[in-house]
Short mmCIF file of C-alpha atoms in Angstrom, two decimals:
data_model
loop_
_atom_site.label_atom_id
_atom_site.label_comp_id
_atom_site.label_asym_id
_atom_site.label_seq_id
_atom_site.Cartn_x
_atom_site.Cartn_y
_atom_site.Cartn_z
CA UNK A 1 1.12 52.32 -0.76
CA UNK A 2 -1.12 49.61 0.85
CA UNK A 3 -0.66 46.14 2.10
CA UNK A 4 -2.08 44.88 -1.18
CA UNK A 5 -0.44 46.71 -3.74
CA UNK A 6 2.77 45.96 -2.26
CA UNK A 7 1.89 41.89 -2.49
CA UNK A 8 0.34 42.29 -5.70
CA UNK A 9 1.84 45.41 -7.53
CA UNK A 10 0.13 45.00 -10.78
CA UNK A 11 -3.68 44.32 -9.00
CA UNK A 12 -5.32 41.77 -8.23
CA UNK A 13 -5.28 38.88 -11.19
CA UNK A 14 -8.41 39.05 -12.85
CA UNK A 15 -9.02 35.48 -12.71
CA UNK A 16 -9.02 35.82 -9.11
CA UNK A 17 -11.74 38.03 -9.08
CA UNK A 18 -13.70 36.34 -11.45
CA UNK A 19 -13.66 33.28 -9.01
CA UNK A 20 -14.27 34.81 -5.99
CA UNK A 21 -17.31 37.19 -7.62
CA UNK A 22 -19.71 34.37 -6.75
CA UNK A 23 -18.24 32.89 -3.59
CA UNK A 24 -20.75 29.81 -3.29
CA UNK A 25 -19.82 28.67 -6.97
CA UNK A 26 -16.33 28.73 -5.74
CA UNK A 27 -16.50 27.14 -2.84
CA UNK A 28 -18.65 24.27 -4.58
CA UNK A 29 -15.76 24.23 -7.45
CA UNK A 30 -13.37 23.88 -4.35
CA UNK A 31 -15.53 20.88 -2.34
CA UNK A 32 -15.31 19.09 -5.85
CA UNK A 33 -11.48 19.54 -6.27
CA UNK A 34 -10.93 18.29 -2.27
CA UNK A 35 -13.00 15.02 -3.23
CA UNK A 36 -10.87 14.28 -6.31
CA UNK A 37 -7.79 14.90 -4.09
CA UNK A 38 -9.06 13.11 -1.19
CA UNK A 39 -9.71 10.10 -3.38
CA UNK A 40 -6.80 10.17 -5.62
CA UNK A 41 -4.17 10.48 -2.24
CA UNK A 42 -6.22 8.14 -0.54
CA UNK A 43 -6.62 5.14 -3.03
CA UNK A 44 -2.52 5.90 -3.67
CA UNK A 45 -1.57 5.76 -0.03
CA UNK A 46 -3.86 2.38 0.59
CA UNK A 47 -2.09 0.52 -2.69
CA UNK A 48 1.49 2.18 -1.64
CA UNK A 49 0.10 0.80 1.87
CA UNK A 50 -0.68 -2.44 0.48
CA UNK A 51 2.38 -3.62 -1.20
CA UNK A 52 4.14 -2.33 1.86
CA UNK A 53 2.04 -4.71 4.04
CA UNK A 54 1.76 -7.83 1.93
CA UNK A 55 5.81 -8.05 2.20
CA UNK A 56 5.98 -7.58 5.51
CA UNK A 57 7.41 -11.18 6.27
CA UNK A 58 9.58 -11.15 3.50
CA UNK A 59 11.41 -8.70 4.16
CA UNK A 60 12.45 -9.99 7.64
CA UNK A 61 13.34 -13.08 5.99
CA UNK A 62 17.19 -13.94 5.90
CA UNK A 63 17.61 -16.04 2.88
CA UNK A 64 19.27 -14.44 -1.00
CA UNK A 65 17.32 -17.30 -2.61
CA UNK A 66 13.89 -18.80 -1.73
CA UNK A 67 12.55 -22.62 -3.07
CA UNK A 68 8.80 -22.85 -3.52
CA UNK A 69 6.15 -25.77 -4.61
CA UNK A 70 5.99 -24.35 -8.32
CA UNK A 71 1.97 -23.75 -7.39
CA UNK A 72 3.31 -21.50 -5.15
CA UNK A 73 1.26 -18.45 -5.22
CA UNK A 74 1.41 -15.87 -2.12
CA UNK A 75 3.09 -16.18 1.42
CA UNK A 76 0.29 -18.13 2.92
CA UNK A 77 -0.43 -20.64 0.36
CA UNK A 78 1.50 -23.42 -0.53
CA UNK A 79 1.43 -26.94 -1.18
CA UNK A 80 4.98 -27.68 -0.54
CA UNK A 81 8.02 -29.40 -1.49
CA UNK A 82 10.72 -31.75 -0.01
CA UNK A 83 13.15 -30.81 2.39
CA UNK A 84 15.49 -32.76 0.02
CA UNK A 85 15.77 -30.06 -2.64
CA UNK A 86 17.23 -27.25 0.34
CA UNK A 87 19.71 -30.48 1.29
CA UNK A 88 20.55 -30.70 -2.29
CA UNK A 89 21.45 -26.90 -2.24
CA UNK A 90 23.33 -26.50 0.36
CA UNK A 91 25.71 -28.73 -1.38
CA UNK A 92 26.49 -25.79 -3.92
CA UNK A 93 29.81 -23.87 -2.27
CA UNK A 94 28.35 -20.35 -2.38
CA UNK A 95 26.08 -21.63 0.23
CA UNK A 96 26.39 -20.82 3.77
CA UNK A 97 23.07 -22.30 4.92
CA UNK A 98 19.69 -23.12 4.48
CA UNK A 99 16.29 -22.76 6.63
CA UNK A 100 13.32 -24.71 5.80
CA UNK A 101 9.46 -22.92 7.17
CA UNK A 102 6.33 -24.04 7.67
CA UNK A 103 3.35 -22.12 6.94
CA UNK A 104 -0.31 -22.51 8.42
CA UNK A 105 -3.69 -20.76 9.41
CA UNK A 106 -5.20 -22.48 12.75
CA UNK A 107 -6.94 -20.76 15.73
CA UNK A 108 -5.78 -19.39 18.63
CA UNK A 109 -7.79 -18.66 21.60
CA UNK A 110 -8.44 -14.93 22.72
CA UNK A 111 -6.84 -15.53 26.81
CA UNK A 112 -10.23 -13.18 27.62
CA UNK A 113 -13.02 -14.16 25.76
CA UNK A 114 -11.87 -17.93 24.84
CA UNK A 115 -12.91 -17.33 21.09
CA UNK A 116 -10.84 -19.30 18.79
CA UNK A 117 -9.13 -16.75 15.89
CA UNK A 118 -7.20 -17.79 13.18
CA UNK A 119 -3.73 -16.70 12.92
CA UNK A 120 -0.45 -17.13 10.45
CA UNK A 121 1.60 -19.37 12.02
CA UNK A 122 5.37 -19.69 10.95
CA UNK A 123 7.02 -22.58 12.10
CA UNK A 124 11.11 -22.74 11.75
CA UNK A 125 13.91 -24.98 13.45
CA UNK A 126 15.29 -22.58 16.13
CA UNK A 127 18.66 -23.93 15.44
CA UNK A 128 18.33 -21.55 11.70
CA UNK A 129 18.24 -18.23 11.68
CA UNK A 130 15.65 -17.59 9.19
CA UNK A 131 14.68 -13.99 10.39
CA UNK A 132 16.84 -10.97 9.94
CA UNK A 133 15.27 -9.41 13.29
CA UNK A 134 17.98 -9.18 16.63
CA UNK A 135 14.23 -9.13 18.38
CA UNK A 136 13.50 -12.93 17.28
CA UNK A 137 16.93 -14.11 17.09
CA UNK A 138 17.24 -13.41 20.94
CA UNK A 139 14.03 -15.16 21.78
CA UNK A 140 14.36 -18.14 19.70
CA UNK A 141 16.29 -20.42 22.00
CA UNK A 142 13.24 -20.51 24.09
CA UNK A 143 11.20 -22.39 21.08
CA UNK A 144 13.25 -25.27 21.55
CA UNK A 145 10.98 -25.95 24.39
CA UNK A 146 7.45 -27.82 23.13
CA UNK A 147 4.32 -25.31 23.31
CA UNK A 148 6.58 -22.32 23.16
CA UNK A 149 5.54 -19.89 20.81
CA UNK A 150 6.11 -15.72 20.10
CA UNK A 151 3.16 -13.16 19.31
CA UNK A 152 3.35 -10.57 17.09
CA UNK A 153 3.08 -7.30 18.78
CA UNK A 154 1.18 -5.74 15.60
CA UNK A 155 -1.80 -8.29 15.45
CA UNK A 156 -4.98 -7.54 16.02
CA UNK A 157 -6.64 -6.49 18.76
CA UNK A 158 -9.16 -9.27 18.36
CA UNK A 159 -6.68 -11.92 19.63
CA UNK A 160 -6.76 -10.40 23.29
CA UNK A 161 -4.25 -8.44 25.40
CA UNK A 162 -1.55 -10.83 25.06
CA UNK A 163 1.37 -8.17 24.59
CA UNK A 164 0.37 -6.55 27.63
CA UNK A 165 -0.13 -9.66 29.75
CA UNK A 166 3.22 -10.50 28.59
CA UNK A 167 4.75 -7.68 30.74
CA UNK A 168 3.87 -9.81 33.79
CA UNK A 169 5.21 -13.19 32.45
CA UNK A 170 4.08 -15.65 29.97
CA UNK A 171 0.57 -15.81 28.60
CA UNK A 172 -1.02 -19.43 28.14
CA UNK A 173 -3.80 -20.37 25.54
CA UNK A 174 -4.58 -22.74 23.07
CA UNK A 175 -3.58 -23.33 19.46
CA UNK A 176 -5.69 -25.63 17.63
CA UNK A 177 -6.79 -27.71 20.47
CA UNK A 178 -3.00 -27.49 22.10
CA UNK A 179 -1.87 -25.35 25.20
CA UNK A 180 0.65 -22.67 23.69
CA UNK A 181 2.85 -20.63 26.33
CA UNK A 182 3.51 -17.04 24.49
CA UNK A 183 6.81 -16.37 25.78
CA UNK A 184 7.85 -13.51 23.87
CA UNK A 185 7.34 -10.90 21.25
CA UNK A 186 8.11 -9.23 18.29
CA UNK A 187 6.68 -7.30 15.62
CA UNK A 188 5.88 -8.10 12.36
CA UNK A 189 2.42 -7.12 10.69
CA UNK A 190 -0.74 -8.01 9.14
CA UNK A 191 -1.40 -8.79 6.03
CA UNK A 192 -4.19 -9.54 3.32
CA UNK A 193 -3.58 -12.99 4.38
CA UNK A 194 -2.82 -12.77 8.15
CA UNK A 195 -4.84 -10.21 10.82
CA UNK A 196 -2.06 -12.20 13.46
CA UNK A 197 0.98 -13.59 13.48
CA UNK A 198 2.78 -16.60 15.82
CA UNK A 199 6.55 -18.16 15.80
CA UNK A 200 6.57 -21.51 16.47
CA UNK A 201 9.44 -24.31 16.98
CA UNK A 202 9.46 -27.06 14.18
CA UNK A 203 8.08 -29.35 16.65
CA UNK A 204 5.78 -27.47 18.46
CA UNK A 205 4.34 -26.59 14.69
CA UNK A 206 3.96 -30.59 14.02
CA UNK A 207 2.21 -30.79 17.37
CA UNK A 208 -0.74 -28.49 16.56
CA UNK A 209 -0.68 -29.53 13.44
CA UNK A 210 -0.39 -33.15 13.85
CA UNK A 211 -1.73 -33.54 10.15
CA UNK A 212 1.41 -32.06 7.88
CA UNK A 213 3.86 -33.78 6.40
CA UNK A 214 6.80 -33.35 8.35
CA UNK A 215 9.17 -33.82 5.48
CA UNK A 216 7.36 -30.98 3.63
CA UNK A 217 8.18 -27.51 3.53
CA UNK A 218 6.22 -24.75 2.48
CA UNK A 219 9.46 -22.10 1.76
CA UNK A 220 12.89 -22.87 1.83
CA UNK A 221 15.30 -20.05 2.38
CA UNK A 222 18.98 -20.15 1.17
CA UNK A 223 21.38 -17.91 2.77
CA UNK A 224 24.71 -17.26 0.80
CA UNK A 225 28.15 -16.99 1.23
CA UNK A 226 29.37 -13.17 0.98
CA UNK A 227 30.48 -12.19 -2.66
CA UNK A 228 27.97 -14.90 -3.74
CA UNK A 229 26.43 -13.97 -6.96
CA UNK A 230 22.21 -14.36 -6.06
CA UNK A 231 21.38 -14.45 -9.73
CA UNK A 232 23.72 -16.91 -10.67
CA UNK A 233 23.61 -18.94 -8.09
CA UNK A 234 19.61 -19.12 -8.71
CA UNK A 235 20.46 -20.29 -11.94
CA UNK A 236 22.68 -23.21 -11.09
CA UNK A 237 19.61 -24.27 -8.57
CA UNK A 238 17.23 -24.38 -11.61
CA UNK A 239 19.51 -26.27 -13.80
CA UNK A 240 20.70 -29.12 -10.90
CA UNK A 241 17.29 -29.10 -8.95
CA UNK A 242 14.13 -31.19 -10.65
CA UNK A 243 11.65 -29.49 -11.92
CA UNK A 244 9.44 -29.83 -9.01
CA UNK A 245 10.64 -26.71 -7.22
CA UNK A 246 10.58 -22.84 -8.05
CA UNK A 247 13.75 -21.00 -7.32
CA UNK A 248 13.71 -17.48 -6.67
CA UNK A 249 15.74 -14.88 -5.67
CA UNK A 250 15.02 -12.41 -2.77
CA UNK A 251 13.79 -9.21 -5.21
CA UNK A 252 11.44 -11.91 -7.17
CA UNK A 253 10.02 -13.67 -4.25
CA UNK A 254 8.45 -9.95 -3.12
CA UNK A 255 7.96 -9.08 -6.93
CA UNK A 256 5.89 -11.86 -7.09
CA UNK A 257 4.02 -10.98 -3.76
CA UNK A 258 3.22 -7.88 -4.91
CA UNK A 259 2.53 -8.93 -8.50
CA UNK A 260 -0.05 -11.47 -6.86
CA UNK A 261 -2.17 -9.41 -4.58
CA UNK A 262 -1.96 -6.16 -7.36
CA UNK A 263 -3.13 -8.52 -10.61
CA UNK A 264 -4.87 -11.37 -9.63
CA UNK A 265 -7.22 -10.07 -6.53
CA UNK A 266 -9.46 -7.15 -7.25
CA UNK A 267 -7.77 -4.79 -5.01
CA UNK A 268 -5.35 -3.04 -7.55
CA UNK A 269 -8.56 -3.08 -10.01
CA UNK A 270 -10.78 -1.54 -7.45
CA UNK A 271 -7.86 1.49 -6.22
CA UNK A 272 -7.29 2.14 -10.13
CA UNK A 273 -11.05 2.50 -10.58
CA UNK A 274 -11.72 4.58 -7.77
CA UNK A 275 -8.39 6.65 -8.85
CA UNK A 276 -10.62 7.28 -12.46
CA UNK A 277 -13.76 8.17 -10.71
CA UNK A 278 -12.20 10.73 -8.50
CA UNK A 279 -10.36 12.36 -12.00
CA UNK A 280 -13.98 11.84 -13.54
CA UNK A 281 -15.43 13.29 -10.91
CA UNK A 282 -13.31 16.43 -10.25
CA UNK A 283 -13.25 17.52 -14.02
CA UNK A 284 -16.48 17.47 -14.21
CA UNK A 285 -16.97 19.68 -10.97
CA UNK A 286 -14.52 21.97 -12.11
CA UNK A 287 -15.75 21.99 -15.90
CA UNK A 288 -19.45 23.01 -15.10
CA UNK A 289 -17.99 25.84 -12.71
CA UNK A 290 -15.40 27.00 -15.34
CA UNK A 291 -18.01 27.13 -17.83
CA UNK A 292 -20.89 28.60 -15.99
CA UNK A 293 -18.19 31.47 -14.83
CA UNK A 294 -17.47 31.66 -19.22
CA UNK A 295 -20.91 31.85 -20.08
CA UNK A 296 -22.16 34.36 -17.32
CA UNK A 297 -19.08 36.94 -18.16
CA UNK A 298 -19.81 36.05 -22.13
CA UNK A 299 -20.65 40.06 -23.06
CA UNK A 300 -17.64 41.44 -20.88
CA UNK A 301 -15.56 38.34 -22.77
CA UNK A 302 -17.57 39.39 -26.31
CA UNK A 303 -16.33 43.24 -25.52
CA UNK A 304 -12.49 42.31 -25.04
CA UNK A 305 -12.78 40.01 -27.93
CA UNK A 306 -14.05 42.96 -30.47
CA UNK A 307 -11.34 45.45 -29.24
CA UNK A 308 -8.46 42.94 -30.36
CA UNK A 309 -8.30 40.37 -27.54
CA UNK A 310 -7.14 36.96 -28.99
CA UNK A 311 -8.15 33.35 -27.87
CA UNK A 312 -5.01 33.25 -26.13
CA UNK A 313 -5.64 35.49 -23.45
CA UNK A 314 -9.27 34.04 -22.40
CA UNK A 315 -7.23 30.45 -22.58
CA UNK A 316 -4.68 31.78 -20.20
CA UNK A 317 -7.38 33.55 -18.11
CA UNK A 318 -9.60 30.25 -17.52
CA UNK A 319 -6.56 28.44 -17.03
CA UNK A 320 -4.97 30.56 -14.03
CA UNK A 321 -8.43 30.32 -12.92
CA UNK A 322 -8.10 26.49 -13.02
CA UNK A 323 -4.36 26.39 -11.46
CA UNK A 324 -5.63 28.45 -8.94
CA UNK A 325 -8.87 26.43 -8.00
CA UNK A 326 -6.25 23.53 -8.28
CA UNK A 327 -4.01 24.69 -5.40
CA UNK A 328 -7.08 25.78 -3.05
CA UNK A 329 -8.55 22.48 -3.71
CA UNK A 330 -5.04 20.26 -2.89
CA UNK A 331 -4.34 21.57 0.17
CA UNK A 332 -7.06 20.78 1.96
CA UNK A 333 -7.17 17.61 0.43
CA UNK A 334 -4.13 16.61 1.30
CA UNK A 335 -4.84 17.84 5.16
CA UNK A 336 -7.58 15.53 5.01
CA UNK A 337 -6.15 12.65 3.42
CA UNK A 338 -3.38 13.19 6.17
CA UNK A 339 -6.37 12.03 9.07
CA UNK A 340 -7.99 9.25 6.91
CA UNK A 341 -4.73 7.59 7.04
CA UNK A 342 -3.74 8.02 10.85
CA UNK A 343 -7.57 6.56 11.15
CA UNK A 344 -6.39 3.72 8.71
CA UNK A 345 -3.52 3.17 10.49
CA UNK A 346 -5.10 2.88 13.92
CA UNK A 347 -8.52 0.84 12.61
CA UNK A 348 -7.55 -1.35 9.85
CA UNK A 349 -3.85 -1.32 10.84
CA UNK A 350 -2.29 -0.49 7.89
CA UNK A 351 0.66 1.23 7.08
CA UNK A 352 -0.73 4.11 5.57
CA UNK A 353 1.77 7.35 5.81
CA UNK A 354 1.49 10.66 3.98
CA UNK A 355 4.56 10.22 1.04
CA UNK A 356 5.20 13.80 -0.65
CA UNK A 357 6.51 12.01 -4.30
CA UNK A 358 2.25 10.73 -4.31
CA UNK A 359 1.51 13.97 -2.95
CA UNK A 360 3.17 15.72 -6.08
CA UNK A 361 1.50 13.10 -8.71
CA UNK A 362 -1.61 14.29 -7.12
CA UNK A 363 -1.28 17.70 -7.16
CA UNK A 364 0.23 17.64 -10.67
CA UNK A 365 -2.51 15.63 -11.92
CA UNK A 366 -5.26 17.91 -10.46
CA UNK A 367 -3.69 21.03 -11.79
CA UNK A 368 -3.99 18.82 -15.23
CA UNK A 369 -7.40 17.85 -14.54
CA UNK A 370 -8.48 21.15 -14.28
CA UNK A 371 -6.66 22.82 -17.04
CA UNK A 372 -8.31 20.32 -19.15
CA UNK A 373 -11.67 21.02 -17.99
CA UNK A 374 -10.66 24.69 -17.75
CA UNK A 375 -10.02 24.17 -21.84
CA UNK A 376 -12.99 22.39 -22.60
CA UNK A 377 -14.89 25.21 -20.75
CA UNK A 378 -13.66 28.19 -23.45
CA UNK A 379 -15.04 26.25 -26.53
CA UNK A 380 -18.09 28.20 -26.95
CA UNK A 381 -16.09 31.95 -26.08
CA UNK A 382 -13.68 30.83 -28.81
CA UNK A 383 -15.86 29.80 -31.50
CA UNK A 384 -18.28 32.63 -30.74
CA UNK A 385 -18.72 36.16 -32.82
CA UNK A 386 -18.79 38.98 -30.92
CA UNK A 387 -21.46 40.72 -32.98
CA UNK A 388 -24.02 37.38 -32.55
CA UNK A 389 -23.50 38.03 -28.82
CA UNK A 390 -24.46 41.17 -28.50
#
């Protein structure tokens, strides 16, 4: 017995063969299907990418409740509120202490090419411990001294070689007009809203920005007691604190980060739409080339048809067809997709990793979108009459 009819004891599937009979129809059927994958995976890795980005600060943060201006809208942005309200809530029992930040865009200087950059500064009392990161709260005595300041090992390149100069001591530049000594690291991220990012004592942040209200604070964070209740503590905070403050917990302050950059900025729009044109695109690849292949083996279909073939069996023959242009299609897809985001990940920096639960959304919606189009493409052998074919 040979090789083959020991992998394939009942022969080789006639769908199969129909597919591979013309071998540049099913290669073009298989180019279409890799697009559609390629785009789908893509677009889901950048917005599973993004979200994971945009919180990147939050998530280091150390507080179970966080008081905002009430115009508050993204990590970045804010007009403020008084330092009074986190005084007022530290009063509450279940607290064990509160951190106020400050939050501003100003340029640095490149150490190399002396072109001024902006870049997310963060500005905190050193005496808090805002940041859940053993990496910052080591270094953070050392921003008690004026012009201090610590880089963020995952900026961008376009600030200079600061983390490597930092292996041979201290690196000095200027912040908005002021001489800065990077004394440190850590890592962080960019965002949407930050290609940089820069810790900063509370007065070396007033220095280089001589202009802010000192009494102003654009997040307060409110770390609680253990056993504290987040939820209902939040809700004590809005019913005691004046209207002139948000409170929210730690799961709603990056709910509403995410909610922000997804629904109001035309990035989630734009990866939904190019999501739909990829689906568009593939089923219509995959229709014309299940179709043709219907229409060119009409007589052969015609013959089985008059001999007592039902609908069924063409249906199930087009659509192994489809499942199997389906699986030749995903993998190489998903082999590609796999480069554009190590090529993301070193160019744009973002955090763009193959995940196998969007790798099996893809795969199960292109085994959909070609069943579908597989379906649409037996219409005319199902509604046809043998004897008007021949």
């Amino acid at each position: 017995m040979s090789l083959i009819n020991k992998l394939v004891p009942l022969g080789i599937p006639l769908a199969w063969l129909n597919l591979v009979k013309e071998k540049k129809r099913f290669f073009a059927a298989v180019a279409g299907i890799i697009f559609a994958v390629t785009m789908m995976l893509y677009q889901m890795g950048l917005k599973t990418a993004m979200f994971t980005q945009v919180v990147f600060p939050h998530l280091m943060l150390n507080g179970d409740i966080v008081i905002v201006n009430p115009q508050y809208e993204y990590f970045g942005i804010s007009r403020g509120f008084t330092e009074k309200r986190l005084n007022q809530a530290f009063a509450l029992p279940e607290v064990e202490d509160v951190a106020p930040l400050y939050l501003v865009n100003l340029p640095i200087k490149n150490p190399d090419t002396l072109v001024n950059r902006d870049i997310f500064i963060i500005g905190f009392d050193p005496a808090n411990k805002p940041f859940d990161d053993p990496a910052i709260e080591a270094q953070q005595g050392m921003l008690k001294i004026p012009g201090n300041a610590l880089f963020d090992e995952r900026s961008h390149a376009k600030f200079g070689p600061i983390v490597e100069r930092l292996e041979d001591g201290t690196v000095t530049t200027e912040t908005n007009g002021r001489a800065t000594e990077i004394v440190g690291s850590f890592e962080m991220g960019t965002t949407f809203a930050a290609d940089g990012n820069l810790l900063v004592g509370k007065q070396t942040f007033f220095e280089i920005f001589p202009g802010q209200d000192p009494n102003l604070a654009a997040v307060g964070l409110i770390m609680l007691k253990e056993g504290s209740d987040a939820e209902k503590v939040a809700e004590t905070l809005r019913a005691k604190l004046p209207h002139d403050v948000k409170i929210m917990t730690r799961a709603e302050f990056i709910d509403n980060e995410k909610r922000y950059w997804g629904e109001r900025t035309p990035i989630g729009f734009v990866i939904s739409a190019s999501m739909t044109v990829a689906i568009i695109v593939g089923a219509v690849i995959v229709y014309q080339i299940l179709y043709t292949d219907v229409t060119d083996h009409l007589e052969e279909y015609a013959t089985l048809k008059s001999i007592g073939f039902k609908d069924s069996y063409f249906i199930s023959l087009i659509l192994q067809e489809s499942i199997i242009l389906s699986v030749f299609g995903f993998i190489p897809g998903a082999a590609l997709t796999a480069g554009l985001y190590y090529v993301t990940r070193r160019v744009a920096y973002m955090p763009t990793e193959f995940q196998w639960d969007n790798a099996g959304i893809v795969l199960g919606l292109t085994i959909v979108m070609c069943m579908l189009a597989g379906a649409l493409a037996t219409r005319k052998l199902r509604h046809a009459n043998p004897a008007d074919i021949f």
